[in-house]
PDB file of C-alpha atoms in Angstrom:
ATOM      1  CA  UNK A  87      71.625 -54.023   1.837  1.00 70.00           C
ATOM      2  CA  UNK A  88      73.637 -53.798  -1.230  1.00 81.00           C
ATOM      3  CA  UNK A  89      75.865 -51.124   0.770  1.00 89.00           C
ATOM      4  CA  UNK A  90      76.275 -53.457   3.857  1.00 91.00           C
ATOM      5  CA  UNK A  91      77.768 -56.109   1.593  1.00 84.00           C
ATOM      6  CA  UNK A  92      79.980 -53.955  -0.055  1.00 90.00           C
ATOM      7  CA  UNK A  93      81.203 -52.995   3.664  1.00 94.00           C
ATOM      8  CA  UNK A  94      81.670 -56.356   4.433  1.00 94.00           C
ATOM      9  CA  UNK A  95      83.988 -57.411   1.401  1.00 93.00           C
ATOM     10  CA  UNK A  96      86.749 -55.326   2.048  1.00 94.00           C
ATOM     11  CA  UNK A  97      86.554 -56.168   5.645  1.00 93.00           C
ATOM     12  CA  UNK A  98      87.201 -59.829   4.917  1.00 92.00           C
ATOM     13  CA  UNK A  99      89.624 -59.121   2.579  1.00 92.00           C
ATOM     14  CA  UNK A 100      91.470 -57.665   4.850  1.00 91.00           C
ATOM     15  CA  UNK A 101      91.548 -60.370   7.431  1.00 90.00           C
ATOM     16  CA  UNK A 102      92.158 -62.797   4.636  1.00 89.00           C
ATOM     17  CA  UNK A 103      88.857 -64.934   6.234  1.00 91.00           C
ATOM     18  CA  UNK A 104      85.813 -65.212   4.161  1.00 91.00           C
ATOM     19  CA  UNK A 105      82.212 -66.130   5.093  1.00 92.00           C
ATOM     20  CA  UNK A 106      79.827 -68.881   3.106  1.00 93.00           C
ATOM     21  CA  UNK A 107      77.160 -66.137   2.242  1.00 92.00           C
ATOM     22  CA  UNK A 108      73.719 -66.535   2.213  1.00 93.00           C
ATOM     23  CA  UNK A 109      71.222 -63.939   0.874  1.00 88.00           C
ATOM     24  CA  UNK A 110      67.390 -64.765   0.783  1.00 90.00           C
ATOM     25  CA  UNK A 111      64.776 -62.233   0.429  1.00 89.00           C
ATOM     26  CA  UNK A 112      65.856 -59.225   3.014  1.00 84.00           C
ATOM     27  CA  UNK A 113      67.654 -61.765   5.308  1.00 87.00           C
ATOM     28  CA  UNK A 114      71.532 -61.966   4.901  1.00 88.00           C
ATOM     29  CA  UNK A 115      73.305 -65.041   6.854  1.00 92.00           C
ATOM     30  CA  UNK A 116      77.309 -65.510   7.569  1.00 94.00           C
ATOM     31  CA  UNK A 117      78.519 -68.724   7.922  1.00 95.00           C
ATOM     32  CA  UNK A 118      82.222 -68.739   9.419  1.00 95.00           C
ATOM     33  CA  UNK A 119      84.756 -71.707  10.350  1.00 94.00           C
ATOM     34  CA  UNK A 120      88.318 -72.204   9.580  1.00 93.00           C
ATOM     35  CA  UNK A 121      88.931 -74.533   7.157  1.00 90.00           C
ATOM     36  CA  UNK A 122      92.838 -75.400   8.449  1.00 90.00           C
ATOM     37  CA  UNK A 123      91.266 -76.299  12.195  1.00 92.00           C
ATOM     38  CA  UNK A 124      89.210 -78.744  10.622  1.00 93.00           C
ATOM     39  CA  UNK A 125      86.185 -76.843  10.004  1.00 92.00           C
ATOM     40  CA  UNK A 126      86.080 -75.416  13.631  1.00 94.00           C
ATOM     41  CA  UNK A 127      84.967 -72.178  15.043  1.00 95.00           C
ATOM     42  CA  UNK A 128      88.309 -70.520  15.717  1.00 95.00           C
ATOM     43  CA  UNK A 129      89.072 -66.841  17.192  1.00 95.00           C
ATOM     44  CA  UNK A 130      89.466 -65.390  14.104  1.00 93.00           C
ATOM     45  CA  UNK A 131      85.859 -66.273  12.697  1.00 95.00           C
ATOM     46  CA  UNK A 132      84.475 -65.037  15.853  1.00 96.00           C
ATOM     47  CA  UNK A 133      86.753 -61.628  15.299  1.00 95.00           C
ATOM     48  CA  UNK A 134      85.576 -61.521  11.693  1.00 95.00           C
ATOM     49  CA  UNK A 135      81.695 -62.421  13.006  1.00 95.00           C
ATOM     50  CA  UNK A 136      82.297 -59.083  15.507  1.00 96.00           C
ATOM     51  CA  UNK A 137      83.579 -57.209  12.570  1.00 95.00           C
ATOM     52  CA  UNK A 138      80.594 -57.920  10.303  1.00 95.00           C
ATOM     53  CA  UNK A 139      77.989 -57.269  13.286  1.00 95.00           C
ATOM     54  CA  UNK A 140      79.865 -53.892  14.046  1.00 95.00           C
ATOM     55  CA  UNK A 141      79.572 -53.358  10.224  1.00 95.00           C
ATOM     56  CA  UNK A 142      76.254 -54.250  10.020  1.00 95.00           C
ATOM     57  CA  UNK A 143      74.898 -52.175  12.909  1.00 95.00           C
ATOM     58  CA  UNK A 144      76.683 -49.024  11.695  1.00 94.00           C
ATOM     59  CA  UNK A 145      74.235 -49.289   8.184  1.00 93.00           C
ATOM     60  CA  UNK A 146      71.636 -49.662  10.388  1.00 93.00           C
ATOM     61  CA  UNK A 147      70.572 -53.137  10.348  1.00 90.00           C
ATOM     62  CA  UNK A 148      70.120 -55.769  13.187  1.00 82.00           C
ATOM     63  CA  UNK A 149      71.982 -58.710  14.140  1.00 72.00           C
TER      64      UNK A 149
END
């Protein structure tokens, strides 16, 4: 999982959006709004939510 993660930094980085991140036990959890629509889901959390899923699949995990 460690390698997912360090997948998924650079990938947010990139999009300049950043996910609340929770890790417990073997479960990791992305939380995503954007903060300057008043804590709505906007298009580019969902775009960053398809990125991490795409990112997550490809180191063989589920989603």
């Amino acid at each position: 999982m460690p390698s997912f993660y360090a997948a998924v930094a650079p990938a947010e980085d990139a999009a300049n959006h950043h996910a609340h991140i929770t890790i417990l036990y073997n479960t990791v959890t992305f939380a995503l709004t954007t903060h300057e629509a008043g804590d709505r889901i906007t298009e580019r959390d969902l775009s960053t939510a398809r990125t991490i899923s795409d990112l997550a699949r490809d180191h063989g995990l589920s989603t």
